[in-house]
C-alpha atoms as an extended CHARMM CRD file, in Angstrom:
* protein
*
       123  EXT
         1         1  UNK       CA            -36.3850000000       24.7780000000       -7.6630000000  PROA      1               0.0000000000
         2         2  UNK       CA            -32.6530000000       24.8020000000       -7.0500000000  PROA      2               0.0000000000
         3         3  UNK       CA            -33.2180000000       24.1770000000       -3.3440000000  PROA      3               0.0000000000
         4         4  UNK       CA            -34.9900000000       20.8950000000       -4.0340000000  PROA      4               0.0000000000
         5         5  UNK       CA            -32.1210000000       19.6340000000       -6.1600000000  PROA      5               0.0000000000
         6         6  UNK       CA            -29.5230000000       20.7570000000       -3.6360000000  PROA      6               0.0000000000
         7         7  UNK       CA            -31.1380000000       18.7960000000       -0.8220000000  PROA      7               0.0000000000
         8         8  UNK       CA            -31.2010000000       15.5460000000       -2.7510000000  PROA      8               0.0000000000
         9         9  UNK       CA            -29.6620000000       12.7800000000       -0.6160000000  PROA      9               0.0000000000
        10        10  UNK       CA            -26.3710000000       11.3960000000       -1.8410000000  PROA      10              0.0000000000
        11        11  UNK       CA            -26.3840000000        7.6800000000       -2.4500000000  PROA      11              0.0000000000
        12        12  UNK       CA            -23.4880000000        5.3380000000       -1.8040000000  PROA      12              0.0000000000
        13        13  UNK       CA            -23.5720000000        4.3930000000       -5.4600000000  PROA      13              0.0000000000
        14        14  UNK       CA            -21.7700000000        7.6560000000       -6.2240000000  PROA      14              0.0000000000
        15        15  UNK       CA            -18.8040000000        6.4150000000       -4.1610000000  PROA      15              0.0000000000
        16        16  UNK       CA            -18.2140000000        3.4940000000       -6.5350000000  PROA      16              0.0000000000
        17        17  UNK       CA            -15.2540000000        4.5970000000       -8.6040000000  PROA      17              0.0000000000
        18        18  UNK       CA            -14.5660000000        3.1350000000      -11.9930000000  PROA      18              0.0000000000
        19        19  UNK       CA            -10.9680000000        4.3160000000      -11.6870000000  PROA      19              0.0000000000
        20        20  UNK       CA            -10.1270000000        1.2970000000       -9.5330000000  PROA      20              0.0000000000
        21        21  UNK       CA            -11.7770000000       -0.9980000000      -12.0810000000  PROA      21              0.0000000000
        22        22  UNK       CA             -9.7080000000        0.5690000000      -14.8700000000  PROA      22              0.0000000000
        23        23  UNK       CA             -6.4900000000        0.1020000000      -12.8930000000  PROA      23              0.0000000000
        24        24  UNK       CA             -7.2070000000       -3.5810000000      -12.1820000000  PROA      24              0.0000000000
        25        25  UNK       CA             -8.2700000000       -4.2010000000      -15.7760000000  PROA      25              0.0000000000
        26        26  UNK       CA             -5.1140000000       -2.5500000000      -17.1110000000  PROA      26              0.0000000000
        27        27  UNK       CA             -2.9950000000       -4.8510000000      -14.9210000000  PROA      27              0.0000000000
        28        28  UNK       CA             -5.0320000000       -7.8140000000      -16.1860000000  PROA      28              0.0000000000
        29        29  UNK       CA             -4.5210000000       -6.7820000000      -19.8140000000  PROA      29              0.0000000000
        30        30  UNK       CA             -0.7930000000       -6.4000000000      -19.1210000000  PROA      30              0.0000000000
        31        31  UNK       CA             -0.7280000000       -9.9220000000      -17.6270000000  PROA      31              0.0000000000
        32        32  UNK       CA             -2.5600000000      -11.3380000000      -20.6310000000  PROA      32              0.0000000000
        33        33  UNK       CA             -0.1280000000       -9.5440000000      -22.9400000000  PROA      33              0.0000000000
        34        34  UNK       CA              2.7740000000      -11.0670000000      -20.9930000000  PROA      34              0.0000000000
        35        35  UNK       CA              1.1270000000      -14.4820000000      -21.3620000000  PROA      35              0.0000000000
        36        36  UNK       CA              0.7060000000      -14.0720000000      -25.0980000000  PROA      36              0.0000000000
        37        37  UNK       CA              4.3390000000      -12.9830000000      -25.4720000000  PROA      37              0.0000000000
        38        38  UNK       CA              5.5150000000      -15.8350000000      -23.1700000000  PROA      38              0.0000000000
        39        39  UNK       CA              7.2640000000      -13.3980000000      -20.8630000000  PROA      39              0.0000000000
        40        40  UNK       CA              7.8560000000      -14.2210000000      -17.1910000000  PROA      40              0.0000000000
        41        41  UNK       CA              5.5730000000      -12.7270000000      -14.5630000000  PROA      41              0.0000000000
        42        42  UNK       CA              2.3140000000      -13.2700000000      -16.4010000000  PROA      42              0.0000000000
        43        43  UNK       CA              0.8220000000      -15.5900000000      -13.7940000000  PROA      43              0.0000000000
        44        44  UNK       CA              1.3720000000      -13.2620000000      -10.8570000000  PROA      44              0.0000000000
        45        45  UNK       CA             -0.0480000000      -10.2850000000      -12.7770000000  PROA      45              0.0000000000
        46        46  UNK       CA             -3.1820000000      -12.2230000000      -13.7060000000  PROA      46              0.0000000000
        47        47  UNK       CA             -3.6690000000      -13.5670000000      -10.1720000000  PROA      47              0.0000000000
        48        48  UNK       CA             -3.1330000000      -10.1620000000       -8.5170000000  PROA      48              0.0000000000
        49        49  UNK       CA             -5.3930000000       -8.2920000000      -10.9210000000  PROA      49              0.0000000000
        50        50  UNK       CA             -8.2630000000      -10.7670000000      -10.8060000000  PROA      50              0.0000000000
        51        51  UNK       CA             -8.1300000000      -10.9610000000       -7.0050000000  PROA      51              0.0000000000
        52        52  UNK       CA             -8.0550000000       -7.1750000000       -6.6770000000  PROA      52              0.0000000000
        53        53  UNK       CA            -10.8510000000       -6.6560000000       -9.1690000000  PROA      53              0.0000000000
        54        54  UNK       CA            -12.9620000000       -9.3370000000       -7.5300000000  PROA      54              0.0000000000
        55        55  UNK       CA            -12.3920000000       -7.9360000000       -4.0310000000  PROA      55              0.0000000000
        56        56  UNK       CA            -13.3360000000       -4.4110000000       -5.0970000000  PROA      56              0.0000000000
        57        57  UNK       CA            -16.5000000000       -5.4320000000       -6.9290000000  PROA      57              0.0000000000
        58        58  UNK       CA            -17.5630000000       -8.0460000000       -4.3770000000  PROA      58              0.0000000000
        59        59  UNK       CA            -17.2650000000       -5.4720000000       -1.6040000000  PROA      59              0.0000000000
        60        60  UNK       CA            -19.6230000000       -3.1810000000       -3.4940000000  PROA      60              0.0000000000
        61        61  UNK       CA            -21.8790000000       -6.1100000000       -4.3610000000  PROA      61              0.0000000000
        62        62  UNK       CA            -22.4860000000       -6.6840000000       -0.6550000000  PROA      62              0.0000000000
        63        63  UNK       CA            -23.4590000000       -3.0350000000       -0.1490000000  PROA      63              0.0000000000
        64        64  UNK       CA            -25.1570000000       -2.0290000000       -3.4040000000  PROA      64              0.0000000000
        65        65  UNK       CA            -26.5330000000       -4.7140000000       -5.6420000000  PROA      65              0.0000000000
        66        66  UNK       CA            -26.5660000000       -3.3350000000       -9.1430000000  PROA      66              0.0000000000
        67        67  UNK       CA            -26.1240000000       -5.0140000000      -12.4880000000  PROA      67              0.0000000000
        68        68  UNK       CA            -22.4480000000       -4.1890000000      -13.0670000000  PROA      68              0.0000000000
        69        69  UNK       CA            -21.3340000000       -5.4410000000       -9.6560000000  PROA      69              0.0000000000
        70        70  UNK       CA            -23.4140000000       -8.5670000000      -10.0800000000  PROA      70              0.0000000000
        71        71  UNK       CA            -21.8560000000       -9.3830000000      -13.4480000000  PROA      71              0.0000000000
        72        72  UNK       CA            -18.2820000000       -8.7920000000      -12.2890000000  PROA      72              0.0000000000
        73        73  UNK       CA            -18.8630000000      -10.7440000000       -9.0630000000  PROA      73              0.0000000000
        74        74  UNK       CA            -20.3230000000      -13.6920000000      -10.9890000000  PROA      74              0.0000000000
        75        75  UNK       CA            -17.4020000000      -13.6210000000      -13.4340000000  PROA      75              0.0000000000
        76        76  UNK       CA            -15.0250000000      -13.5940000000      -10.4680000000  PROA      76              0.0000000000
        77        77  UNK       CA            -16.7440000000      -16.6210000000       -8.9790000000  PROA      77              0.0000000000
        78        78  UNK       CA            -16.4980000000      -18.3970000000      -12.3380000000  PROA      78              0.0000000000
        79        79  UNK       CA            -12.7610000000      -17.6120000000      -12.3990000000  PROA      79              0.0000000000
        80        80  UNK       CA            -12.4350000000      -19.0380000000       -8.8810000000  PROA      80              0.0000000000
        81        81  UNK       CA            -14.2140000000      -22.2110000000      -10.0310000000  PROA      81              0.0000000000
        82        82  UNK       CA            -11.8160000000      -22.4380000000      -13.0010000000  PROA      82              0.0000000000
        83        83  UNK       CA             -8.8800000000      -22.2210000000      -10.5900000000  PROA      83              0.0000000000
        84        84  UNK       CA            -10.3400000000      -24.9000000000       -8.3300000000  PROA      84              0.0000000000
        85        85  UNK       CA            -11.1950000000      -27.1330000000      -11.3130000000  PROA      85              0.0000000000
        86        86  UNK       CA             -7.6570000000      -26.7820000000      -12.6280000000  PROA      86              0.0000000000
        87        87  UNK       CA             -6.1410000000      -27.7860000000       -9.3060000000  PROA      87              0.0000000000
        88        88  UNK       CA             -8.2210000000      -30.8700000000       -8.6750000000  PROA      88              0.0000000000
        89        89  UNK       CA             -9.1890000000      -32.1420000000      -12.1200000000  PROA      89              0.0000000000
        90        90  UNK       CA             -6.8970000000      -30.5940000000      -14.7320000000  PROA      90              0.0000000000
        91        91  UNK       CA             -3.4070000000      -31.2440000000      -13.4120000000  PROA      91              0.0000000000
        92        92  UNK       CA             -2.6800000000      -27.6890000000      -12.2550000000  PROA      92              0.0000000000
        93        93  UNK       CA             -3.8000000000      -25.8590000000      -15.3890000000  PROA      93              0.0000000000
        94        94  UNK       CA             -4.2540000000      -22.8220000000      -15.4220000000  PROA      94              0.0000000000
        95        95  UNK       CA             -2.7600000000      -22.5560000000      -11.9200000000  PROA      95              0.0000000000
        96        96  UNK       CA             -1.8100000000      -24.9520000000       -9.1520000000  PROA      96              0.0000000000
        97        97  UNK       CA             -2.5630000000      -24.8830000000       -5.4250000000  PROA      97              0.0000000000
        98        98  UNK       CA              0.0120000000      -22.1340000000       -4.8610000000  PROA      98              0.0000000000
        99        99  UNK       CA             -1.8200000000      -19.9080000000       -7.3340000000  PROA      99              0.0000000000
       100       100  UNK       CA             -5.0970000000      -20.5090000000       -5.5370000000  PROA      100             0.0000000000
       101       101  UNK       CA             -3.4580000000      -19.7420000000       -2.1940000000  PROA      101             0.0000000000
       102       102  UNK       CA             -2.0270000000      -16.4900000000       -3.5500000000  PROA      102             0.0000000000
       103       103  UNK       CA             -5.4200000000      -15.6260000000       -5.0180000000  PROA      103             0.0000000000
       104       104  UNK       CA             -7.1280000000      -16.2640000000       -1.6780000000  PROA      104             0.0000000000
       105       105  UNK       CA             -4.6000000000      -14.2510000000        0.3170000000  PROA      105             0.0000000000
       106       106  UNK       CA             -4.6230000000      -11.3010000000       -2.0660000000  PROA      106             0.0000000000
       107       107  UNK       CA             -8.4280000000      -11.3600000000       -2.3030000000  PROA      107             0.0000000000
       108       108  UNK       CA             -8.7430000000      -11.3910000000        1.4920000000  PROA      108             0.0000000000
       109       109  UNK       CA             -6.2460000000       -8.5670000000        1.9980000000  PROA      109             0.0000000000
       110       110  UNK       CA             -7.7800000000       -6.3430000000       -0.6660000000  PROA      110             0.0000000000
       111       111  UNK       CA            -11.2980000000       -7.0980000000        0.5370000000  PROA      111             0.0000000000
       112       112  UNK       CA            -10.4020000000       -6.0700000000        4.0920000000  PROA      112             0.0000000000
       113       113  UNK       CA             -8.6340000000       -2.9290000000        2.8950000000  PROA      113             0.0000000000
       114       114  UNK       CA            -11.5350000000       -1.9100000000        0.6370000000  PROA      114             0.0000000000
       115       115  UNK       CA            -14.0320000000       -2.6850000000        3.3830000000  PROA      115             0.0000000000
       116       116  UNK       CA            -12.1750000000       -0.4640000000        5.8410000000  PROA      116             0.0000000000
       117       117  UNK       CA            -11.7910000000        2.3260000000        3.2940000000  PROA      117             0.0000000000
       118       118  UNK       CA            -15.4640000000        2.2860000000        2.3610000000  PROA      118             0.0000000000
       119       119  UNK       CA            -16.5290000000        2.0680000000        5.9900000000  PROA      119             0.0000000000
       120       120  UNK       CA            -14.4560000000        5.1040000000        6.9770000000  PROA      120             0.0000000000
       121       121  UNK       CA            -15.6980000000        7.0840000000        3.9680000000  PROA      121             0.0000000000
       122       122  UNK       CA            -19.3250000000        6.3800000000        4.8300000000  PROA      122             0.0000000000
       123       123  UNK       CA            -18.9170000000        7.8180000000        8.3450000000  PROA      123             0.0000000000
């Protein structure tokens, strides 16, 4: 009986680490805390953490479509729509075009890095 369990194929779902999610969420909570306290640096913390979290979850969404990745990816797309809405229709609130550019650059860099890491781990 033990031999059957030992030969069970490993799925890629086991490679999805919640540790990265916790790190990005802790940076996001820190950014929100900075925003509530009106301290400088809140905008960059929120932009970096949401872009990193979105890149990590969207990368896994493309490979393994499960409920958690779907929810986080949809929330990330809603956040992107909020950024775009704020630029074009809300006078730069919550962020202006520079914030969207930073978000796009950080998202692209993290997505490429995560893609390369996951691709090398799967080989």
